[in-house]
Amino acid sequence: QVQLVESGGGLVQAGGSLRLSCAASGSIFSIDAMGWYRQAPGKQRELVATITSGGTTSYADSVKGRFTISRDNAKNTVNLQMNSLKPEDTAVYYCTCTQVTIARYVYWGQGTQVTVSS
């Protein structure tokens, strides 16, 4: 089992910045991709950004150029730097990781609230 704990959410004005962090613990081996999803009220959970163990990143079109995902494999952490925040970025942000052994296991954090005021 892998446990993921997010931190860094909060309330910020439009145009501001926040940095989310996620720390993995437990049976941490064979972790492949790590990433962030978000879910706004009344909407489906959507992918924000992912990063592989080799450092390859991908982003949702809506956050490209504003958000940056990074990862420290030695510390088993993944971060999301969010700049130029917009009210539509308001959501609960979830950290996720994929563990690949004889099967693929996807783990989720409990989520952290990000609220962007206009």
GROMACS .gro file of N, CA, C and O in nm:
model
  472
    1GLN      N    1   0.084  -0.119   0.000
    1GLN     CA    2   0.000   0.000   0.000
    1GLN      C    3   0.088   0.125   0.000
    1GLN      O    4   0.193   0.129   0.060
    2VAL      N    5   0.042   0.223  -0.072
    2VAL     CA    6   0.109   0.353  -0.077
    2VAL      C    7   0.012   0.457  -0.023
    2VAL      O    8  -0.105   0.460  -0.060
    3GLN      N    9   0.062   0.541   0.064
    3GLN     CA   10  -0.017   0.652   0.116
    3GLN      C   11   0.035   0.782   0.056
    3GLN      O   12   0.156   0.803   0.047
    4LEU      N   13  -0.058   0.867   0.016
    4LEU     CA   14  -0.025   0.996  -0.043
    4LEU      C   15  -0.088   1.105   0.041
    4LEU      O   16  -0.208   1.100   0.071
    5VAL      N   17  -0.008   1.205   0.077
    5VAL     CA   18  -0.059   1.316   0.158
    5VAL      C   19  -0.026   1.446   0.087
    5VAL      O   20   0.092   1.476   0.061
    6GLU      N   21  -0.130   1.521   0.054
    6GLU     CA   22  -0.114   1.650  -0.014
    6GLU      C   23  -0.108   1.763   0.087
    6GLU      O   24  -0.162   1.754   0.197
    7SER      N   25  -0.046   1.872   0.046
    7SER     CA   26  -0.042   1.994   0.125
    7SER      C   27  -0.027   2.112   0.031
    7SER      O   28   0.012   2.095  -0.086
    8GLY      N   29  -0.058   2.230   0.082
    8GLY     CA   30  -0.033   2.351   0.005
    8GLY      C   31  -0.154   2.418  -0.055
    8GLY      O   32  -0.141   2.524  -0.117
    9GLY      N   33  -0.271   2.360  -0.040
    9GLY     CA   34  -0.390   2.426  -0.093
    9GLY      C   35  -0.426   2.549  -0.013
    9GLY      O   36  -0.366   2.578   0.090
   10GLY      N   37  -0.525   2.622  -0.062
   10GLY     CA   38  -0.570   2.740   0.010
   10GLY      C   39  -0.647   2.834  -0.077
   10GLY      O   40  -0.693   2.797  -0.186
   11LEU      N   41  -0.662   2.956  -0.029
   11LEU     CA   42  -0.737   3.061  -0.098
   11LEU      C   43  -0.639   3.163  -0.154
   11LEU      O   44  -0.548   3.209  -0.083
   12VAL      N   45  -0.656   3.197  -0.280
   12VAL     CA   46  -0.568   3.293  -0.344
   12VAL      C   47  -0.650   3.377  -0.441
   12VAL      O   48  -0.752   3.331  -0.494
   13GLN      N   49  -0.605   3.498  -0.466
   13GLN     CA   50  -0.673   3.584  -0.564
   13GLN      C   51  -0.631   3.546  -0.705
   13GLN      O   52  -0.522   3.492  -0.728
   14ALA      N   53  -0.717   3.576  -0.798
   14ALA     CA   54  -0.686   3.551  -0.938
   14ALA      C   55  -0.554   3.619  -0.975
   14ALA      O   56  -0.528   3.732  -0.934
   15GLY      N   57  -0.472   3.547  -1.049
   15GLY     CA   58  -0.340   3.597  -1.086
   15GLY      C   59  -0.230   3.555  -0.989
   15GLY      O   60  -0.111   3.573  -1.019
   16GLY      N   61  -0.271   3.501  -0.876
   16GLY     CA   62  -0.173   3.460  -0.777
   16GLY      C   63  -0.117   3.322  -0.802
   16GLY      O   64  -0.145   3.259  -0.905
   17SER      N   65  -0.038   3.275  -0.706
   17SER     CA   66   0.030   3.146  -0.720
   17SER      C   67   0.010   3.062  -0.595
   17SER      O   68  -0.007   3.113  -0.485
   18LEU      N   69   0.014   2.932  -0.616
   18LEU     CA   70   0.015   2.834  -0.507
   18LEU      C   71   0.105   2.719  -0.548
   18LEU      O   72   0.120   2.691  -0.667
   19ARG      N   73   0.160   2.652  -0.448
   19ARG     CA   74   0.242   2.534  -0.474
   19ARG      C   75   0.186   2.419  -0.393
   19ARG      O   76   0.179   2.425  -0.270
   20LEU      N   77   0.146   2.315  -0.463
   20LEU     CA   78   0.098   2.194  -0.399
   20LEU      C   79   0.212   2.092  -0.389
   20LEU      O   80   0.294   2.081  -0.480
   21SER      N   81   0.213   2.021  -0.277
   21SER     CA   82   0.311   1.915  -0.258
   21SER      C   83   0.241   1.786  -0.220
   21SER      O   84   0.134   1.789  -0.159
   22CYS      N   85   0.302   1.676  -0.255
   22CYS     CA   86   0.245   1.546  -0.223
   22CYS      C   87   0.361   1.453  -0.185
   22CYS      O   88   0.457   1.440  -0.260
   23ALA      N   89   0.348   1.391  -0.069
   23ALA     CA   90   0.451   1.298  -0.022
   23ALA      C   91   0.395   1.156  -0.019
   23ALA      O   92   0.286   1.133   0.034
   24ALA      N   93   0.470   1.065  -0.076
   24ALA     CA   94   0.430   0.924  -0.078
   24ALA      C   95   0.504   0.849   0.031
   24ALA      O   96   0.622   0.873   0.056
   25SER      N   97   0.435   0.757   0.095
   25SER     CA   98   0.496   0.673   0.198
   25SER      C   99   0.435   0.534   0.192
   25SER      O  100   0.337   0.510   0.123
   26GLY      N  101   0.495   0.443   0.268
   26GLY     CA  102   0.445   0.306   0.269
   26GLY      C  103   0.533   0.216   0.184
   26GLY      O  104   0.654   0.229   0.184
   27SER      N  105   0.471   0.130   0.107
   27SER     CA  106   0.544   0.036   0.021
   27SER      C  107   0.584   0.106  -0.109
   27SER      O  108   0.525   0.084  -0.215
   28ILE      N  109   0.685   0.189  -0.097
   28ILE     CA  110   0.722   0.275  -0.211
   28ILE      C  111   0.827   0.203  -0.293
   28ILE      O  112   0.947   0.211  -0.265
   29PHE      N  113   0.784   0.133  -0.393
   29PHE     CA  114   0.874   0.073  -0.490
   29PHE      C  115   0.801   0.063  -0.622
   29PHE      O  116   0.679   0.059  -0.626
   30SER      N  117   0.876   0.062  -0.727
   30SER     CA  118   0.820   0.051  -0.862
   30SER      C  119   0.712   0.156  -0.887
   30SER      O  120   0.610   0.128  -0.952
   31ILE      N  121   0.734   0.277  -0.836
   31ILE     CA  122   0.640   0.387  -0.865
   31ILE      C  123   0.673   0.442  -1.003
   31ILE      O  124   0.785   0.485  -1.027
   32ASP      N  125   0.576   0.440  -1.091
   32ASP     CA  126   0.597   0.495  -1.226
   32ASP      C  127   0.548   0.639  -1.228
   32ASP      O  128   0.610   0.727  -1.174
   33ALA      N  129   0.434   0.662  -1.286
   33ALA     CA  130   0.385   0.800  -1.300
   33ALA      C  131   0.329   0.853  -1.169
   33ALA      O  132   0.273   0.778  -1.088
   34MET      N  133   0.348   0.981  -1.148
   34MET     CA  134   0.282   1.054  -1.041
   34MET      C  135   0.215   1.173  -1.106
   34MET      O  136   0.256   1.219  -1.214
   35GLY      N  137   0.112   1.224  -1.039
   35GLY     CA  138   0.045   1.336  -1.102
   35GLY      C  139  -0.061   1.399  -1.015
   35GLY      O  140  -0.074   1.366  -0.897
   36TRP      N  141  -0.131   1.491  -1.079
   36TRP     CA  142  -0.238   1.565  -1.013
   36TRP      C  143  -0.364   1.564  -1.098
   36TRP      O  144  -0.357   1.584  -1.220
   37TYR      N  145  -0.474   1.543  -1.031
   37TYR     CA  146  -0.606   1.558  -1.090
   37TYR      C  147  -0.680   1.663  -1.009
   37TYR      O  148  -0.639   1.699  -0.899
   38ARG      N  149  -0.791   1.711  -1.064
   38ARG     CA  150  -0.874   1.803  -0.988
   38ARG      C  151  -1.021   1.778  -1.018
   38ARG      O  152  -1.056   1.725  -1.123
   39GLN      N  153  -1.103   1.816  -0.922
   39GLN     CA  154  -1.247   1.801  -0.938
   39GLN      C  155  -1.317   1.924  -0.882
   39GLN      O  156  -1.306   1.954  -0.763
   40ALA      N  157  -1.384   1.995  -0.972
   40ALA     CA  158  -1.462   2.112  -0.933
   40ALA      C  159  -1.604   2.067  -0.899
   40ALA      O  160  -1.650   1.962  -0.945
   41PRO      N  161  -1.675   2.146  -0.820
   41PRO     CA  162  -1.813   2.108  -0.783
   41PRO      C  163  -1.900   2.084  -0.905
   41PRO      O  164  -1.902   2.166  -0.999
   42GLY      N  165  -1.968   1.971  -0.907
   42GLY     CA  166  -2.058   1.939  -1.016
   42GLY      C  167  -1.990   1.892  -1.143
   42GLY      O  168  -2.056   1.872  -1.245
   43LYS      N  169  -1.859   1.875  -1.138
   43LYS     CA  170  -1.785   1.833  -1.258
   43LYS      C  171  -1.712   1.703  -1.232
   43LYS      O  172  -1.688   1.664  -1.118
   44GLN      N  173  -1.671   1.638  -1.340
   44GLN     CA  174  -1.594   1.516  -1.328
   44GLN      C  175  -1.450   1.546  -1.293
   44GLN      O  176  -1.398   1.655  -1.322
   45ARG      N  177  -1.386   1.449  -1.231
   45ARG     CA  178  -1.244   1.464  -1.202
   45ARG      C  179  -1.167   1.467  -1.334
   45ARG      O  180  -1.193   1.389  -1.426
   46GLU      N  181  -1.071   1.558  -1.343
   46GLU     CA  182  -0.995   1.572  -1.467
   46GLU      C  183  -0.846   1.575  -1.440
   46GLU      O  184  -0.800   1.619  -1.334
   47LEU      N  185  -0.771   1.529  -1.539
   47LEU     CA  186  -0.627   1.528  -1.529
   47LEU      C  187  -0.573   1.670  -1.537
   47LEU      O  188  -0.616   1.750  -1.621
   48VAL      N  189  -0.477   1.702  -1.451
   48VAL     CA  190  -0.410   1.832  -1.456
   48VAL      C  191  -0.270   1.815  -1.515
   48VAL      O  192  -0.235   1.882  -1.611
   49ALA      N  193  -0.191   1.728  -1.455
   49ALA     CA  194  -0.053   1.709  -1.500
   49ALA      C  195  -0.001   1.576  -1.449
   49ALA      O  196  -0.041   1.530  -1.342
   50THR      N  197   0.089   1.517  -1.527
   50THR     CA  198   0.155   1.395  -1.483
   50THR      C  199   0.304   1.403  -1.512
   50THR      O  200   0.349   1.481  -1.597
   51ILE      N  201   0.380   1.321  -1.441
   51ILE     CA  202   0.524   1.313  -1.463
   51ILE      C  203   0.566   1.168  -1.440
   51ILE      O  204   0.526   1.106  -1.341
   52THR      N  205   0.644   1.115  -1.533
   52THR     CA  206   0.690   0.978  -1.519
   52THR      C  207   0.814   0.971  -1.431
   52THR      O  208   0.874   1.074  -1.396
   53SER      N  209   0.857   0.850  -1.399
   53SER     CA  210   0.978   0.835  -1.318
   53SER      C  211   1.100   0.889  -1.392
   53SER      O  212   1.199   0.929  -1.330
   54GLY      N  213   1.092   0.892  -1.524
   54GLY     CA  214   1.203   0.945  -1.602
   54GLY      C  215   1.195   1.095  -1.625
   54GLY      O  216   1.287   1.154  -1.685
   55GLY      N  217   1.087   1.158  -1.577
   55GLY     CA  218   1.077   1.303  -1.586
   55GLY      C  219   0.995   1.356  -1.702
   55GLY      O  220   0.986   1.478  -1.721
   56THR      N  221   0.933   1.269  -1.779
   56THR     CA  222   0.849   1.315  -1.889
   56THR      C  223   0.718   1.369  -1.832
   56THR      O  224   0.653   1.304  -1.752
   57THR      N  225   0.683   1.490  -1.876
   57THR     CA  226   0.564   1.556  -1.823
   57THR      C  227   0.456   1.570  -1.929
   57THR      O  228   0.483   1.571  -2.049
   58SER      N  229   0.333   1.582  -1.883
   58SER     CA  230   0.221   1.614  -1.970
   58SER      C  231   0.123   1.699  -1.891
   58SER      O  232   0.115   1.686  -1.768
   59TYR      N  233   0.053   1.786  -1.961
   59TYR     CA  234  -0.036   1.881  -1.898
   59TYR      C  235  -0.170   1.888  -1.972
   59TYR      O  236  -0.176   1.871  -2.093
   60ALA      N  237  -0.273   1.921  -1.897
   60ALA     CA  238  -0.400   1.955  -1.959
   60ALA      C  239  -0.381   2.086  -2.034
   60ALA      O  240  -0.305   2.174  -1.990
   61ASP      N  241  -0.451   2.100  -2.146
   61ASP     CA  242  -0.438   2.223  -2.224
   61ASP      C  243  -0.472   2.346  -2.141
   61ASP      O  244  -0.413   2.453  -2.160
   62SER      N  245  -0.564   2.333  -2.051
   62SER     CA  246  -0.611   2.447  -1.973
   62SER      C  247  -0.506   2.502  -1.876
   62SER      O  248  -0.521   2.615  -1.828
   63VAL      N  249  -0.402   2.425  -1.848
   63VAL     CA  250  -0.301   2.470  -1.751
   63VAL      C  251  -0.163   2.487  -1.814
   63VAL      O  252  -0.069   2.532  -1.745
   64LYS      N  253  -0.148   2.451  -1.939
   64LYS     CA  254  -0.017   2.463  -2.004
   64LYS      C  255   0.033   2.606  -1.998
   64LYS      O  256  -0.041   2.700  -2.025
   65GLY      N  257   0.159   2.620  -1.963
   65GLY     CA  258   0.219   2.752  -1.955
   65GLY      C  259   0.198   2.820  -1.821
   65GLY      O  260   0.260   2.923  -1.793
   66ARG      N  261   0.109   2.765  -1.739
   66ARG     CA  262   0.082   2.825  -1.608
   66ARG      C  263   0.123   2.733  -1.493
   66ARG      O  264   0.167   2.781  -1.388
   67PHE      N  265   0.108   2.604  -1.512
   67PHE     CA  266   0.139   2.507  -1.407
   67PHE      C  267   0.266   2.430  -1.444
   67PHE      O  268   0.291   2.403  -1.562
   68THR      N  269   0.343   2.394  -1.343
   68THR     CA  270   0.463   2.314  -1.364
   68THR      C  271   0.466   2.200  -1.262
   68THR      O  272   0.458   2.224  -1.141
   69ILE      N  273   0.478   2.078  -1.312
   69ILE     CA  274   0.487   1.963  -1.224
   69ILE      C  275   0.633   1.922  -1.212
   69ILE      O  276   0.710   1.930  -1.309
   70SER      N  277   0.672   1.883  -1.092
   70SER     CA  278   0.809   1.837  -1.070
   70SER      C  279   0.807   1.721  -0.971
   70SER      O  280   0.708   1.701  -0.901
   71ARG      N  281   0.918   1.652  -0.967
   71ARG     CA  282   0.920   1.529  -0.888
   71ARG      C  283   1.059   1.507  -0.830
   71ARG      O  284   1.159   1.537  -0.896
   72ASP      N  285   1.065   1.457  -0.710
   72ASP     CA  286   1.190   1.419  -0.646
   72ASP      C  287   1.181   1.271  -0.615
   72ASP      O  288   1.116   1.231  -0.519
   73ASN      N  289   1.243   1.189  -0.696
   73ASN     CA  290   1.232   1.043  -0.679
   73ASN      C  291   1.297   0.997  -0.549
   73ASN      O  292   1.252   0.900  -0.488
   74ALA      N  293   1.402   1.065  -0.507
   74ALA     CA  294   1.470   1.025  -0.384
   74ALA      C  295   1.383   1.049  -0.261
   74ALA      O  296   1.387   0.972  -0.164
   75LYS      N  297   1.302   1.154  -0.267
   75LYS     CA  298   1.215   1.188  -0.154
   75LYS      C  299   1.072   1.139  -0.174
   75LYS      O  300   0.989   1.155  -0.085
   76ASN      N  301   1.045   1.083  -0.290
   76ASN     CA  302   0.910   1.034  -0.321
   76ASN      C  303   0.806   1.145  -0.306
   76ASN      O  304   0.702   1.126  -0.241
   77THR      N  305   0.837   1.257  -0.364
   77THR     CA  306   0.744   1.369  -0.361
   77THR      C  307   0.716   1.418  -0.503
   77THR      O  308   0.799   1.402  -0.593
   78VAL      N  309   0.600   1.477  -0.519
   78VAL     CA  310   0.564   1.541  -0.644
   78VAL      C  311   0.502   1.676  -0.609
   78VAL      O  312   0.427   1.688  -0.512
   79ASN      N  313   0.538   1.777  -0.687
   79ASN     CA  314   0.491   1.912  -0.661
   79ASN      C  315   0.419   1.968  -0.783
   79ASN      O  316   0.445   1.927  -0.896
   80LEU      N  317   0.333   2.063  -0.757
   80LEU     CA  318   0.263   2.133  -0.865
   80LEU      C  319   0.270   2.282  -0.837
   80LEU      O  320   0.207   2.331  -0.743
   81GLN      N  321   0.349   2.352  -0.915
   81GLN     CA  322   0.358   2.497  -0.904
   81GLN      C  323   0.252   2.557  -0.994
   81GLN      O  324   0.252   2.532  -1.115
   82MET      N  325   0.162   2.634  -0.935
   82MET     CA  326   0.050   2.690  -1.009
   82MET      C  327   0.062   2.842  -1.009
   82MET      O  328   0.057   2.905  -0.903
   83ASN      N  329   0.081   2.898  -1.127
   83ASN     CA  330   0.093   3.043  -1.143
   83ASN      C  331  -0.023   3.097  -1.225
   83ASN      O  332  -0.092   3.020  -1.292
   84SER      N  333  -0.041   3.226  -1.219
   84SER     CA  334  -0.147   3.292  -1.296
   84SER      C  335  -0.281   3.221  -1.277
   84SER      O  336  -0.352   3.190  -1.373
   85LEU      N  337  -0.314   3.196  -1.153
   85LEU     CA  338  -0.434   3.119  -1.124
   85LEU      C  339  -0.560   3.195  -1.164
   85LEU      O  340  -0.566   3.319  -1.157
   86LYS      N  341  -0.659   3.118  -1.208
   86LYS     CA  342  -0.787   3.172  -1.252
   86LYS      C  343  -0.899   3.116  -1.165
   86LYS      O  344  -0.885   3.006  -1.109
   87PRO      N  345  -1.012   3.185  -1.157
   87PRO     CA  346  -1.124   3.130  -1.079
   87PRO      C  347  -1.164   2.990  -1.124
   87PRO      O  348  -1.204   2.908  -1.041
   88GLU      N  349  -1.150   2.961  -1.251
   88GLU     CA  350  -1.188   2.829  -1.301
   88GLU      C  351  -1.090   2.719  -1.258
   88GLU      O  352  -1.114   2.601  -1.283
   89ASP      N  353  -0.980   2.756  -1.193
   89ASP     CA  354  -0.890   2.656  -1.138
   89ASP      C  355  -0.937   2.608  -1.001
   89ASP      O  356  -0.879   2.515  -0.944
   90THR      N  357  -1.041   2.670  -0.949
   90THR     CA  358  -1.095   2.631  -0.819
   90THR      C  359  -1.144   2.487  -0.824
   90THR      O  360  -1.225   2.450  -0.909
   91ALA      N  361  -1.093   2.405  -0.733
   91ALA     CA  362  -1.127   2.263  -0.731
   91ALA      C  363  -1.057   2.197  -0.613
   91ALA      O  364  -0.971   2.258  -0.547
   92VAL      N  365  -1.093   2.073  -0.589
   92VAL     CA  366  -1.014   1.989  -0.499
   92VAL      C  367  -0.909   1.920  -0.585
   92VAL      O  368  -0.943   1.859  -0.687
   93TYR      N  369  -0.785   1.932  -0.544
   93TYR     CA  370  -0.675   1.875  -0.620
   93TYR      C  371  -0.628   1.746  -0.552
   93TYR      O  372  -0.603   1.744  -0.430
   94TYR      N  373  -0.616   1.641  -0.632
   94TYR     CA  374  -0.578   1.510  -0.582
   94TYR      C  375  -0.444   1.467  -0.639
   94TYR      O  376  -0.421   1.474  -0.760
   95CYS      N  377  -0.360   1.419  -0.552
   95CYS     CA  378  -0.234   1.359  -0.593
   95CYS      C  379  -0.258   1.211  -0.626
   95CYS      O  380  -0.340   1.145  -0.561
   96THR      N  381  -0.187   1.161  -0.724
   96THR     CA  382  -0.203   1.022  -0.761
   96THR      C  383  -0.068   0.962  -0.801
   96THR      O  384   0.022   1.036  -0.843
   97CYS      N  385  -0.055   0.832  -0.783
   97CYS     CA  386   0.064   0.765  -0.831
   97CYS      C  387   0.026   0.625  -0.880
   97CYS      O  388  -0.074   0.569  -0.836
   98THR      N  389   0.106   0.574  -0.970
   98THR     CA  390   0.084   0.441  -1.025
   98THR      C  391   0.202   0.353  -0.990
   98THR      O  392   0.317   0.388  -1.017
   99GLN      N  393   0.172   0.241  -0.929
   99GLN     CA  394   0.274   0.144  -0.891
   99GLN      C  395   0.262   0.025  -0.984
   99GLN      O  396   0.154  -0.032  -1.001
  100VAL      N  397   0.375  -0.010  -1.046
  100VAL     CA  398   0.373  -0.119  -1.143
  100VAL      C  399   0.456  -0.236  -1.090
  100VAL      O  400   0.578  -0.226  -1.081
  101THR      N  401   0.388  -0.344  -1.055
  101THR     CA  402   0.457  -0.466  -1.015
  101THR      C  403   0.409  -0.577  -1.107
  101THR      O  404   0.430  -0.569  -1.228
  102ILE      N  405   0.341  -0.676  -1.055
  102ILE     CA  406   0.280  -0.776  -1.142
  102ILE      C  407   0.148  -0.721  -1.197
  102ILE      O  408   0.089  -0.782  -1.285
  103ALA      N  409   0.105  -0.611  -1.144
  103ALA     CA  410  -0.017  -0.543  -1.191
  103ALA      C  411   0.004  -0.393  -1.169
  103ALA      O  412   0.104  -0.352  -1.111
  104ARG      N  413  -0.088  -0.317  -1.220
  104ARG     CA  414  -0.081  -0.173  -1.201
  104ARG      C  415  -0.178  -0.134  -1.089
  104ARG      O  416  -0.295  -0.171  -1.091
  105TYR      N  417  -0.126  -0.057  -0.994
  105TYR     CA  418  -0.208  -0.009  -0.883
  105TYR      C  419  -0.205   0.144  -0.885
  105TYR      O  420  -0.098   0.203  -0.893
  106VAL      N  421  -0.321   0.204  -0.876
  106VAL     CA  422  -0.331   0.349  -0.873
  106VAL      C  423  -0.376   0.392  -0.734
  106VAL      O  424  -0.476   0.343  -0.682
  107TYR      N  425  -0.301   0.483  -0.676
  107TYR     CA  426  -0.331   0.534  -0.542
  107TYR      C  427  -0.367   0.682  -0.550
  107TYR      O  428  -0.316   0.755  -0.636
  108TRP      N  429  -0.452   0.725  -0.457
  108TRP     CA  430  -0.499   0.863  -0.453
  108TRP      C  431  -0.478   0.921  -0.314
  108TRP      O  432  -0.491   0.851  -0.213
  109GLY      N  433  -0.448   1.050  -0.311
  109GLY     CA  434  -0.447   1.122  -0.186
  109GLY      C  435  -0.587   1.163  -0.147
  109GLY      O  436  -0.684   1.137  -0.219
  110GLN      N  437  -0.598   1.230  -0.034
  110GLN     CA  438  -0.730   1.269   0.017
  110GLN      C  439  -0.781   1.398  -0.045
  110GLN      O  440  -0.898   1.430  -0.033
  111GLY      N  441  -0.693   1.469  -0.113
  111GLY     CA  442  -0.732   1.593  -0.179
  111GLY      C  443  -0.704   1.716  -0.096
  111GLY      O  444  -0.706   1.713   0.027
  112THR      N  445  -0.678   1.825  -0.166
  112THR     CA  446  -0.657   1.953  -0.101
  112THR      C  447  -0.733   2.060  -0.180
  112THR      O  448  -0.731   2.061  -0.302
  113GLN      N  449  -0.801   2.147  -0.108
  113GLN     CA  450  -0.886   2.247  -0.173
  113GLN      C  451  -0.804   2.367  -0.221
  113GLN      O  452  -0.723   2.422  -0.145
  114VAL      N  453  -0.827   2.405  -0.344
  114VAL     CA  454  -0.771   2.528  -0.401
  114VAL      C  455  -0.887   2.616  -0.442
  114VAL      O  456  -0.973   2.574  -0.520
  115THR      N  457  -0.890   2.736  -0.389
  115THR     CA  458  -0.996   2.831  -0.422
  115THR      C  459  -0.933   2.959  -0.474
  115THR      O  460  -0.847   3.018  -0.407
  116VAL      N  461  -0.974   2.999  -0.594
  116VAL     CA  462  -0.922   3.120  -0.656
  116VAL      C  463  -1.037   3.221  -0.665
  116VAL      O  464  -1.137   3.197  -0.732
  117SER      N  465  -1.020   3.332  -0.599
  117SER     CA  466  -1.124   3.435  -0.599
  117SER      C  467  -1.099   3.536  -0.711
  117SER      O  468  -0.985   3.563  -0.747
  118SER      N  469  -1.208   3.588  -0.761
  118SER     CA  470  -1.196   3.685  -0.873
  118SER      C  471  -1.185   3.827  -0.822
  118SER      O  472  -1.201   3.855  -0.705
   0.00000   0.00000   0.00000
